[in-house]
mmCIF file of C-alpha atoms and ligand atoms in Angstrom:
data_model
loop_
_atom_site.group_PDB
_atom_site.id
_atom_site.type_symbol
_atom_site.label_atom_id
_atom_site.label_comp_id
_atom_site.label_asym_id
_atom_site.label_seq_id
_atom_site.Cartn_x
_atom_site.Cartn_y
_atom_site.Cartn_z
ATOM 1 C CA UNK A 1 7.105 30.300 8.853
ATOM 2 C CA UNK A 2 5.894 28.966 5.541
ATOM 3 C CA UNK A 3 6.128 25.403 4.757
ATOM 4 C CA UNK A 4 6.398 23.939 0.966
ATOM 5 C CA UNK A 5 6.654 20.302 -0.221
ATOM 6 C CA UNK A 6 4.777 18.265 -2.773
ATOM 7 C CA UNK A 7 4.436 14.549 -3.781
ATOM 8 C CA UNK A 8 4.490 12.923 -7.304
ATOM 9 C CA UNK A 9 1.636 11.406 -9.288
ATOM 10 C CA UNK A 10 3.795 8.430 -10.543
ATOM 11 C CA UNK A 11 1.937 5.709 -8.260
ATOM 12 C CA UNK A 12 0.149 5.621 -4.832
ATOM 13 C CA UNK A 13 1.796 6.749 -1.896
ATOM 14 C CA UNK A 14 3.185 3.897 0.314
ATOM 15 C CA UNK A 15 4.130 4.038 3.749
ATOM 16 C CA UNK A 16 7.720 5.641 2.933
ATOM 17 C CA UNK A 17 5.867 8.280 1.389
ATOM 18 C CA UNK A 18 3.458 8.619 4.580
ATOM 19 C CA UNK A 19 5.911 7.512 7.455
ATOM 20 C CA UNK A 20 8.897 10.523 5.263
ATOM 21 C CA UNK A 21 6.540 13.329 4.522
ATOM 22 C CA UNK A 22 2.647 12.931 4.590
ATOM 23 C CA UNK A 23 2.362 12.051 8.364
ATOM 24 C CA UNK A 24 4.554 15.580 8.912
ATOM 25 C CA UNK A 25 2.634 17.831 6.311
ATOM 26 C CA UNK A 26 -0.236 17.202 7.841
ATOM 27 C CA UNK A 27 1.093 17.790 11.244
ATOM 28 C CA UNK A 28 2.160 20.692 10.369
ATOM 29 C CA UNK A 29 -1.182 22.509 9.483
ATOM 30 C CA UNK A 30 -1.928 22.641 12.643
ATOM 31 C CA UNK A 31 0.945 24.607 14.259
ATOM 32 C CA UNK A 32 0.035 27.577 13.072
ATOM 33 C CA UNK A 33 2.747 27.403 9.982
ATOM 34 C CA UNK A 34 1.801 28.736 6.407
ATOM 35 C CA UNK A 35 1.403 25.396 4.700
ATOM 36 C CA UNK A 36 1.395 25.195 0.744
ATOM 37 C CA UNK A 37 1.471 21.089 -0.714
ATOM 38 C CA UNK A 38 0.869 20.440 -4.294
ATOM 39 C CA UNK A 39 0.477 17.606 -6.828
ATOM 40 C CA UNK A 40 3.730 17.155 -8.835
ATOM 41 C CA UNK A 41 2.392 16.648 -11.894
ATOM 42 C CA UNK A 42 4.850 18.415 -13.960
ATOM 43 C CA UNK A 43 7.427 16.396 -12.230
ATOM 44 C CA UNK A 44 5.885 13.136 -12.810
ATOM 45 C CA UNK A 45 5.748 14.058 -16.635
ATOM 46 C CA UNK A 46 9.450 12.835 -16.801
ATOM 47 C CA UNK A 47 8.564 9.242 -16.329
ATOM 48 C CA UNK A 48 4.876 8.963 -16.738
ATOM 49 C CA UNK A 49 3.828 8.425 -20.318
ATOM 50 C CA UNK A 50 -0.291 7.308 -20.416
ATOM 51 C CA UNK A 51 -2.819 10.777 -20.087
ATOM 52 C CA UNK A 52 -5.287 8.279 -18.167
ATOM 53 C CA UNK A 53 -2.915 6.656 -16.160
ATOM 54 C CA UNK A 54 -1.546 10.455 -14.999
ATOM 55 C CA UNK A 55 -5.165 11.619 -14.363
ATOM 56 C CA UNK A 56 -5.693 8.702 -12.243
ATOM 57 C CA UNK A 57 -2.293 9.061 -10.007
ATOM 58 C CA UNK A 58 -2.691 12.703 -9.902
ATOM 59 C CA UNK A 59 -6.849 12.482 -8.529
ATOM 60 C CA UNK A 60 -4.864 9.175 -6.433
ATOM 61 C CA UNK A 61 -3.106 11.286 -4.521
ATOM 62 C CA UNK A 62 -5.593 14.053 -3.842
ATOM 63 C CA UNK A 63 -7.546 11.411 -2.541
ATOM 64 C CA UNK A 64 -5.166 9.816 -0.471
ATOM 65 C CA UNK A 65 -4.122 13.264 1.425
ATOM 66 C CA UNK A 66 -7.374 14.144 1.762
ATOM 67 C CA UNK A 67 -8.555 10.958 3.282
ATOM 68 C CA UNK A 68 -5.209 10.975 5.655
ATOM 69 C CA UNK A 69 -6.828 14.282 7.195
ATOM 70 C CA UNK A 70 -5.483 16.720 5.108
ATOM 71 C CA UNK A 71 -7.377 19.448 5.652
ATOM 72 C CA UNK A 72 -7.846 22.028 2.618
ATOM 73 C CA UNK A 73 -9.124 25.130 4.926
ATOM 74 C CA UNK A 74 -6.175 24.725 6.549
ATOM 75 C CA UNK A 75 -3.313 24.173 4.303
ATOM 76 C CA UNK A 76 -2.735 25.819 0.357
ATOM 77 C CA UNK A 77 -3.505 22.045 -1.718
ATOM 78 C CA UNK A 78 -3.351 22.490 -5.387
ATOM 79 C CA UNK A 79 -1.989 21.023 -8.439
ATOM 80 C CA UNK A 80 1.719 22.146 -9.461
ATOM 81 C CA UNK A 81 0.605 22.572 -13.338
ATOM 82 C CA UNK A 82 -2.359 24.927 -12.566
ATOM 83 C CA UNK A 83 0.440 27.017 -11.517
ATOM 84 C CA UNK A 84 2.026 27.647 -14.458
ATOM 85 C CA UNK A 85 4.573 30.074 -13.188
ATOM 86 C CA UNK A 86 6.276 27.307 -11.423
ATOM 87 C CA UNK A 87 7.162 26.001 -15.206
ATOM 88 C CA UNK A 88 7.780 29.604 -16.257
ATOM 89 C CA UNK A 89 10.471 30.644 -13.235
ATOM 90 C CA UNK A 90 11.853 26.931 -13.891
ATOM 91 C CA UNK A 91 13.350 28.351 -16.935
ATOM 92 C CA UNK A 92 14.544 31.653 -15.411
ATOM 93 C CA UNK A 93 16.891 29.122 -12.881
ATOM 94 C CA UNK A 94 17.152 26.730 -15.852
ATOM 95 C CA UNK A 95 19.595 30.041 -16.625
ATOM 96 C CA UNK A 96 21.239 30.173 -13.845
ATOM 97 C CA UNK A 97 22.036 26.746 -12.407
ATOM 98 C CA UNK A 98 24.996 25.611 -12.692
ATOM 99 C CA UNK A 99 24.976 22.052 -14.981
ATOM 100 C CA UNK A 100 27.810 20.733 -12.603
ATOM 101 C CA UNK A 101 25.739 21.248 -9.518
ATOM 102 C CA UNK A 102 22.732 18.812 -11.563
ATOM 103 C CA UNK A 103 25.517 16.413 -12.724
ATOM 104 C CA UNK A 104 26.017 15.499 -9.041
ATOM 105 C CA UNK A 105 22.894 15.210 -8.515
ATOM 106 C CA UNK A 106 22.477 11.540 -6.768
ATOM 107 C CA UNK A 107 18.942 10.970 -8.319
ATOM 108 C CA UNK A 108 20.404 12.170 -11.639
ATOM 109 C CA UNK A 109 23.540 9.822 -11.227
ATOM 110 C CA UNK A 110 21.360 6.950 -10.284
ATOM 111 C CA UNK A 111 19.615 7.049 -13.223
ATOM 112 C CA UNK A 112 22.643 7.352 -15.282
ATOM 113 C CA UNK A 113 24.431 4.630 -13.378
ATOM 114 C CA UNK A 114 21.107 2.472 -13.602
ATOM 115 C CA UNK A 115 20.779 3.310 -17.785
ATOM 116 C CA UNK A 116 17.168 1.745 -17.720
ATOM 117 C CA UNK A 117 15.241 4.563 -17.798
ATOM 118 C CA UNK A 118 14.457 6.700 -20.679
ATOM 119 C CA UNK A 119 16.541 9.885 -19.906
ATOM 120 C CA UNK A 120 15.272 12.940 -20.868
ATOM 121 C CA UNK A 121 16.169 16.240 -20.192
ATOM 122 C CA UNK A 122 13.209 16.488 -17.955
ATOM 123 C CA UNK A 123 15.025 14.283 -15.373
ATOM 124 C CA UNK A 124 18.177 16.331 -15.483
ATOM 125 C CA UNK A 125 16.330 19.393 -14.988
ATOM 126 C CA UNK A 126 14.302 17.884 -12.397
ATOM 127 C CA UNK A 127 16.243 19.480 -9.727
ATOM 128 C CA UNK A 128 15.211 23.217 -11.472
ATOM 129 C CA UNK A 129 11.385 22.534 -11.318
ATOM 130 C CA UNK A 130 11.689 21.687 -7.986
ATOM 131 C CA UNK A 131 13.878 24.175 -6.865
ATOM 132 C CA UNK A 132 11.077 26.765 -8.669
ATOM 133 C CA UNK A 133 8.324 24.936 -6.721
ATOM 134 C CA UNK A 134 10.226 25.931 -3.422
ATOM 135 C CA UNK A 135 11.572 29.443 -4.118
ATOM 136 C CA UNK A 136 8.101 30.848 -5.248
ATOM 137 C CA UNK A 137 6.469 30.599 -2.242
ATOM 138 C CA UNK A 138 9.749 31.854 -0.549
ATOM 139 C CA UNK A 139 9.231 28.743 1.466
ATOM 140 C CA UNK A 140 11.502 28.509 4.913
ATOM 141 C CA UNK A 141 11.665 24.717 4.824
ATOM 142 C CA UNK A 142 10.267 21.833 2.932
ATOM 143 C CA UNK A 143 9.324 19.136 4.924
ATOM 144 C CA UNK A 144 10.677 15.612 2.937
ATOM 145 C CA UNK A 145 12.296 11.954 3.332
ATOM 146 C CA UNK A 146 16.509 11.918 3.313
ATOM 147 C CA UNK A 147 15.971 11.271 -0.822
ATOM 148 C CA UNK A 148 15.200 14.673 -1.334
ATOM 149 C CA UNK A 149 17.313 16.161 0.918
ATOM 150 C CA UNK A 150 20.170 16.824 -1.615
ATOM 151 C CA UNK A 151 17.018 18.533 -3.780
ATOM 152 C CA UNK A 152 16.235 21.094 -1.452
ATOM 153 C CA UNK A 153 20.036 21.892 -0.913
ATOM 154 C CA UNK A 154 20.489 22.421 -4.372
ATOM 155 C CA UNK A 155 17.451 24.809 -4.737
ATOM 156 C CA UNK A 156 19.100 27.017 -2.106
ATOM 157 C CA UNK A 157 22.266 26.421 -4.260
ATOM 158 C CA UNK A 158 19.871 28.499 -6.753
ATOM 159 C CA UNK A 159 18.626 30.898 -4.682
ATOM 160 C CA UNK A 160 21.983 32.199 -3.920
ATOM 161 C CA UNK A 161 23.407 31.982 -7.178
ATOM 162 C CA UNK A 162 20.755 34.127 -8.149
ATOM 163 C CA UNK A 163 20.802 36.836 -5.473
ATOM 164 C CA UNK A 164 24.024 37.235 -6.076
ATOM 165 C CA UNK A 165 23.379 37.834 -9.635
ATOM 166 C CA UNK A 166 20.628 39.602 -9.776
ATOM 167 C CA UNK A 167 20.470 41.150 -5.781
ATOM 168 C CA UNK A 168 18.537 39.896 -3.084
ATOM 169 C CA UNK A 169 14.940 37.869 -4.023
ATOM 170 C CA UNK A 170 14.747 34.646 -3.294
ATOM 171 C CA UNK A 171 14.880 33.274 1.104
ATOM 172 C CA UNK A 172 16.470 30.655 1.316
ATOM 173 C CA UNK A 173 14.965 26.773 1.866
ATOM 174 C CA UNK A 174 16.178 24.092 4.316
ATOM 175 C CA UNK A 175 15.048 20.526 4.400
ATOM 176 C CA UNK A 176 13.065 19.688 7.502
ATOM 177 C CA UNK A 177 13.658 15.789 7.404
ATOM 178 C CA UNK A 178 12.381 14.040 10.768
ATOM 179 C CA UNK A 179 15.299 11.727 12.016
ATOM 180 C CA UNK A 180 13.808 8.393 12.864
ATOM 181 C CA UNK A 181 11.470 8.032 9.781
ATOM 182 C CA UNK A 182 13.846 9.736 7.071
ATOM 183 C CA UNK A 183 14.425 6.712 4.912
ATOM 184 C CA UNK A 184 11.945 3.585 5.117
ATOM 185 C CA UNK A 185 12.758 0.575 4.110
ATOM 186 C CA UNK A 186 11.166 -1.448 1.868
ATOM 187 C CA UNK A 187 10.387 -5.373 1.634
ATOM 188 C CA UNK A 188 13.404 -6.273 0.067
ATOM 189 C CA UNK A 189 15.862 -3.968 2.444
ATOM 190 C CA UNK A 190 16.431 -1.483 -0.057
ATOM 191 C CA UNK A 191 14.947 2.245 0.690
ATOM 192 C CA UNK A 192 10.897 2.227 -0.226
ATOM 193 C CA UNK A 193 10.091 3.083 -3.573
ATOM 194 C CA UNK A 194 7.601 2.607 -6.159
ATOM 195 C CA UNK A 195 10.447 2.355 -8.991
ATOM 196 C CA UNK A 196 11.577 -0.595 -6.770
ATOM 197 C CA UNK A 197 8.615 -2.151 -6.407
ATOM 198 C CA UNK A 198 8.920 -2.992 -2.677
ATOM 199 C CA UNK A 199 6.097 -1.209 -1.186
ATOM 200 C CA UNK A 200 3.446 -1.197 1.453
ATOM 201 C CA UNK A 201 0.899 0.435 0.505
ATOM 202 C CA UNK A 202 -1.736 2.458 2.283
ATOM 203 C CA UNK A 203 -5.093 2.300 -0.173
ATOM 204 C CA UNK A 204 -4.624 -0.760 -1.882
ATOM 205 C CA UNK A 205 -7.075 -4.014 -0.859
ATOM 206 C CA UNK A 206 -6.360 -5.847 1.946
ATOM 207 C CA UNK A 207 -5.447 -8.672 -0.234
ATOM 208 C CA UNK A 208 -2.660 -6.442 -1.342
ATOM 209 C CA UNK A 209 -1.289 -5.109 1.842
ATOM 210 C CA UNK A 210 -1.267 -8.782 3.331
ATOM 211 C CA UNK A 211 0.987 -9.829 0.173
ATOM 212 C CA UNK A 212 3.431 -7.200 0.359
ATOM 213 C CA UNK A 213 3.871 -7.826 3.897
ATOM 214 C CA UNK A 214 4.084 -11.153 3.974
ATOM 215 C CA UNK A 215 6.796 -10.589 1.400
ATOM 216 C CA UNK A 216 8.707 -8.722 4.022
ATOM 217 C CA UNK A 217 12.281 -10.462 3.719
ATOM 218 C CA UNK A 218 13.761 -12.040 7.009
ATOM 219 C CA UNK A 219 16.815 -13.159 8.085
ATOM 220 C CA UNK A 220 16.393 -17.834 8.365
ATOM 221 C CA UNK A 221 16.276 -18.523 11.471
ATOM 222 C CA UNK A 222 15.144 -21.831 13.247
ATOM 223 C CA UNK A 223 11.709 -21.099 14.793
ATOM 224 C CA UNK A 224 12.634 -22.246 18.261
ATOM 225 C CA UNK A 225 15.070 -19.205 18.223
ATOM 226 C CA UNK A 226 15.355 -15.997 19.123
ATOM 227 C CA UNK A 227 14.734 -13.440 16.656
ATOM 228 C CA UNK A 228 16.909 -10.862 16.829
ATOM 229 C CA UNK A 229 15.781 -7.052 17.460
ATOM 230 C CA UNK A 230 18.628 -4.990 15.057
ATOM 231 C CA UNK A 231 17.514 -3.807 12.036
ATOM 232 C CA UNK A 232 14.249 -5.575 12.240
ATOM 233 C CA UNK A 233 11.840 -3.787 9.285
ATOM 234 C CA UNK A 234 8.982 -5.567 10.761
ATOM 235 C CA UNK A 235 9.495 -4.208 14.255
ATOM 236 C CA UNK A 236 10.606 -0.649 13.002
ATOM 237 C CA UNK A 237 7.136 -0.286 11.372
ATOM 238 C CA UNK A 238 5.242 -1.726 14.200
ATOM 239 C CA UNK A 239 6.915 1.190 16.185
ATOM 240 C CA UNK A 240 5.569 3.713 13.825
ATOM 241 C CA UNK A 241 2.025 2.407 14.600
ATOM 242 C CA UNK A 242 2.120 1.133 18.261
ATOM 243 C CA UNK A 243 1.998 2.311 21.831
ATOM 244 C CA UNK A 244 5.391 1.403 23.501
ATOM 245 C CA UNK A 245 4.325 -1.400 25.671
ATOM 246 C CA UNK A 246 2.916 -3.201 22.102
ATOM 247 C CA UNK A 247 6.089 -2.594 20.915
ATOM 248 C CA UNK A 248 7.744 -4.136 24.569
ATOM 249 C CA UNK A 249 5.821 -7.138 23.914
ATOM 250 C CA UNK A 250 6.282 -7.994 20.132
ATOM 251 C CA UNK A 251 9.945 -7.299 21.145
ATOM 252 C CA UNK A 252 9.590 -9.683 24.403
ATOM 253 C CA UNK A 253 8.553 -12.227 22.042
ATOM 254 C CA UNK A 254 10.943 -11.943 19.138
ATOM 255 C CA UNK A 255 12.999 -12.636 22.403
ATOM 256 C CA UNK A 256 11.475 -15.625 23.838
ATOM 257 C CA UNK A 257 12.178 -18.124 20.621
ATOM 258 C CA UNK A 258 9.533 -20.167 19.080
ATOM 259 C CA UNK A 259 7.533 -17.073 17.360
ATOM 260 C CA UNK A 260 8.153 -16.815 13.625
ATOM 261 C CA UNK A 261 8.177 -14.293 11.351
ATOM 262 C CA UNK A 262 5.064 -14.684 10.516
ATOM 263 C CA UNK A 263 2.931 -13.940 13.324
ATOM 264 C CA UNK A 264 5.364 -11.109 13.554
ATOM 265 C CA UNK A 265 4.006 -10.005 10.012
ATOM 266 C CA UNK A 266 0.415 -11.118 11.158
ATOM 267 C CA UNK A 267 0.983 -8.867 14.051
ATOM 268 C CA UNK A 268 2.345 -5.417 11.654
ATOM 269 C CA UNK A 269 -0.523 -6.427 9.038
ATOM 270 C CA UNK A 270 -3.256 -5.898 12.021
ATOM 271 C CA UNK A 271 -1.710 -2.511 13.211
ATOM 272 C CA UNK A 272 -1.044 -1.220 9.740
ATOM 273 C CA UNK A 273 -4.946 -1.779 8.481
ATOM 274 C CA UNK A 274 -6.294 -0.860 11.940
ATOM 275 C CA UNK A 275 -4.054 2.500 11.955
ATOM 276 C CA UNK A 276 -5.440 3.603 8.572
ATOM 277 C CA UNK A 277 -8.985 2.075 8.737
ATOM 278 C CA UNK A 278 -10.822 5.349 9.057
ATOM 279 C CA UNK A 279 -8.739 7.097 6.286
ATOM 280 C CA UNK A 280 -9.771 3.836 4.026
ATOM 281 C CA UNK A 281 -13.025 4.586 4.925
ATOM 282 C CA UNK A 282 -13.048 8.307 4.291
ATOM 283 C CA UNK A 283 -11.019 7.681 0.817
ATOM 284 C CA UNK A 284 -14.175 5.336 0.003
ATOM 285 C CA UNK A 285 -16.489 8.339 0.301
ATOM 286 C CA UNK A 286 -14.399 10.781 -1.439
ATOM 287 C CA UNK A 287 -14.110 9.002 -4.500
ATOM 288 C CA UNK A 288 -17.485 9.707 -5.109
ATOM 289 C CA UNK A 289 -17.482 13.352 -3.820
ATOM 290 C CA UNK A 290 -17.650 16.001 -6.512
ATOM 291 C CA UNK A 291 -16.352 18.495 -4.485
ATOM 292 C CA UNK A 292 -12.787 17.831 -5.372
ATOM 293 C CA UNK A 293 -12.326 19.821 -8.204
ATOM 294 C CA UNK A 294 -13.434 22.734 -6.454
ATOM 295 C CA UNK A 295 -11.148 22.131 -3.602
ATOM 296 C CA UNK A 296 -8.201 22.020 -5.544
ATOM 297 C CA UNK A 297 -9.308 25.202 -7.809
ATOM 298 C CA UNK A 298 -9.478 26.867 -4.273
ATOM 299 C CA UNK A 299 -5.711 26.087 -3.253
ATOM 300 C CA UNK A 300 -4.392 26.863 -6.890
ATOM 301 C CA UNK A 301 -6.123 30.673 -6.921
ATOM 302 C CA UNK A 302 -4.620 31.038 -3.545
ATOM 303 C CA UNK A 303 -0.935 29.687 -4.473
ATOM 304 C CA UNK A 304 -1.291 31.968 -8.120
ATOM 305 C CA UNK A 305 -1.376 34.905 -6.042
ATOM 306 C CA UNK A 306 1.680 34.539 -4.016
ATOM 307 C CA UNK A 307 3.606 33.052 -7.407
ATOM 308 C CA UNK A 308 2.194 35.981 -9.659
ATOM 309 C CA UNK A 309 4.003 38.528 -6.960
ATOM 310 C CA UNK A 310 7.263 36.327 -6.983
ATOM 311 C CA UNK A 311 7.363 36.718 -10.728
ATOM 312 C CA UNK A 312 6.712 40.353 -10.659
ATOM 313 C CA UNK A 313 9.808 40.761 -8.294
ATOM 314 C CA UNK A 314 11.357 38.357 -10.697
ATOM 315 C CA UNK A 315 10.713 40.256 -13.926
ATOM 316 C CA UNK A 316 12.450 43.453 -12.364
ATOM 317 C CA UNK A 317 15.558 41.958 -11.010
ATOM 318 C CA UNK A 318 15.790 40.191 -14.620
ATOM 319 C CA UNK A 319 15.058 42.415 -16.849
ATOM 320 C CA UNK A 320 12.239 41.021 -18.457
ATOM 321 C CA UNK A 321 9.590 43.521 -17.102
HETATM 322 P P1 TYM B 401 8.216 11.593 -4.026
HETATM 323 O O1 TYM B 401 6.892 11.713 -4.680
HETATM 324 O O2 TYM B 401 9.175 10.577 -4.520
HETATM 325 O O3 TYM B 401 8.015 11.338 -2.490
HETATM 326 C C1 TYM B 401 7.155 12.146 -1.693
HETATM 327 C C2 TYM B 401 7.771 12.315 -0.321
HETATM 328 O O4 TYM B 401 7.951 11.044 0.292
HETATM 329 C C3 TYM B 401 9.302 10.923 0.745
HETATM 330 N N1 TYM B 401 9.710 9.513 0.639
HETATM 331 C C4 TYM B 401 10.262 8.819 1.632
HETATM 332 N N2 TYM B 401 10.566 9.144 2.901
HETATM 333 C C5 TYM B 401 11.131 8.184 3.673
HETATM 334 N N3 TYM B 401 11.379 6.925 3.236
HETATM 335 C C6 TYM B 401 11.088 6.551 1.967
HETATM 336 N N4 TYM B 401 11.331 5.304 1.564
HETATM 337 C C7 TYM B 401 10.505 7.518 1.098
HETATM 338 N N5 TYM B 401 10.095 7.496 -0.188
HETATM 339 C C8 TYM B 401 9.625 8.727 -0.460
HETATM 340 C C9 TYM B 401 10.108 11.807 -0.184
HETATM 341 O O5 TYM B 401 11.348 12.171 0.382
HETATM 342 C C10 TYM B 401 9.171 12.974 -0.379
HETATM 343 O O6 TYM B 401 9.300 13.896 0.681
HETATM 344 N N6 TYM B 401 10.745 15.410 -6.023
HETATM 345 C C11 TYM B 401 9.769 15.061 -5.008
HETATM 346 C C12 TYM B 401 8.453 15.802 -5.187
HETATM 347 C C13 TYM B 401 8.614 17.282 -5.252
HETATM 348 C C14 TYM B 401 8.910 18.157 -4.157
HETATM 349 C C15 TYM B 401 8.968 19.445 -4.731
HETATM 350 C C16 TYM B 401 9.119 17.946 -2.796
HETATM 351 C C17 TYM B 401 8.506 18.048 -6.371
HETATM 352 N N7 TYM B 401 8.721 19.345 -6.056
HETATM 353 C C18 TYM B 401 9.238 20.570 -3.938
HETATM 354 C C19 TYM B 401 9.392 19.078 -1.999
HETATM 355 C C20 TYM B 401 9.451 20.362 -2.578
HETATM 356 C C21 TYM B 401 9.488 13.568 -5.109
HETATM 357 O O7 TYM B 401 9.677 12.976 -6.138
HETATM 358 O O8 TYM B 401 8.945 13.022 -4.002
#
């Protein structure tokens, strides 16, 4: 089975983006499954304006998969724009997408609805790119969070449309979305996201982490109380990163009355930076490795290969060969 998904250089990766997808693509190398995870850089172009500020996201991000255990030998890892071909077939669907399908797009429609973001015809097309990212590597499913679900559905939209037109080339993708983490919520209740600014991060200082979990909003309730155990963020995160008795007895004393909130947020800030302490440590040495270039040169000859044959199949069915 091959396995495609990538991430985009617009920030660093929080825990939505680890808890959704990261946690699971790196998983995955090690069932035996074809893996191929790139860099979205293209992607990111639609909102990212600064050169520095993109080269700094876009190393970010290496960096942070790398130091999760990400392991290059295993897995394809490589940049999305030293694949060119990904922007090249983009266009080829750009010609065969249907613009109703994009209009109902609900990241498009957001952004419409929303009207404060600058909206080029990079984010209506967004949709295309990534439906080219998936259908080069005739990917069998793409491993994401419940955000992008509605992308992937609308690159097999793609695929189709274009077998039928032009006779059978592309397989077609499904979503691989894992259940109980597919949308993580963020401090202020609303799904995580770095356009929201409600994160948790993963790399940041301590300083930070203990801010933006302190800042996790709760439900007033008089300290001698109970605390109740329904939609509790604080105690769906601790689950992510505890054994199940931890998780009986931070429950047990939500239940008891006269805990607080924040020991309960004292209590998730100790499991988060104890969970990721060795990855902070191995992102500290990889910042000054110089090996990185190299490894991502590695995964981008490998992924050119398997996109240059897609575009020769591509070229026949099209015409353009
Ligand atoms: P991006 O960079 O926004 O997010 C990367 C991955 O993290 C998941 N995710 C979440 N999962 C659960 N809860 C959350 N709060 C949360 N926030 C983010 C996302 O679902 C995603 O899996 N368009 C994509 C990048 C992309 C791509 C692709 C993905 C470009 N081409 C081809 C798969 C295949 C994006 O912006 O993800």
């Amino acid at each position: 089975m091959r396995i495609v998904s990538g991430i985009k250089p617009t920030g660093r990766p929080h825990l939505g983006n680890y808890l959704g997808a990261m946690r699971e693509h790196i998983a995955l190398q090690n069932e035996g499954h074809e893996c191929l995870y790139f860099v979205a850089d293209y992607h990111a172009l639609t909102t990212v304006r600064n050169a520095a500020e993109l080269k700094e996201y876009r190393r970010g991000v290496c960096l942070d998969y790398l130091a999760l255990g990400l392991d290059p030998n295993k897995v394809t890892f490589f940049f999305q724009s030293d694949v060119p071909q990904h922007a090249e077939l983009a266009w080829i669907l750009n010609c065969v997408a249907p613009h109703g399908l994009l209009e109902r797009a609900h990241a498009w429609k957001d952004a419409v609805a929303k009207g404060n973001r600058e909206m080029n015809v990079g984010l209506f097309t967004y949709p295309v790119l990534m439906a080219a990212d998936i259908l080069i590597y005739n990917a069998n499913q793409v491993p994401v969070g419940q955000d992008q679900k509605q992308h992937v559905e609308i690159a097999r939209d793609i695929a189709e449309k274009f077998n039928h037109l032009f006779g059978e080339t592309f397989v077609l993708p499904e979503p691989r979305i894992e259940k109980a983490v597919a949308t993580i919520v963020g401090t202020d209740g609303q799904k995580m996201s770095k356009s929201y600014g409600n994160t948790i991060s993963i790399f940041d200082d301590e300083a930070v982490i203990k801010k933006q979990i302190m800042g996790i909003k709760t439900a007033s309730i008089d300290l001698k109380d109970p605390m109740p155990l329904e939609n509790d963020l604080i105690l769906s995160l601790y689950e992510q990163f505890s054994s199940s008795q931890e998780l009986e007895a931070l429950k047990a004393n939500y239940q008891a009355g006269g805990f607080g909130y924040g020991k309960a947020k004292q209590a998730l800030l100790e499991k988060v930076l104890s969970f990721f302490a060795e990855a902070r440590a191995r992102r500290k040495t990889l910042e000054t490795s110089t090996k990185l270039d190299q490894i991502m040169e590695m995964g981008a000859q490998k992924a050119r290969t398997l996109a240059e044959s897609t575009m020769q199949l591509v070229y026949q069915k099209t015409g353009l060969n």
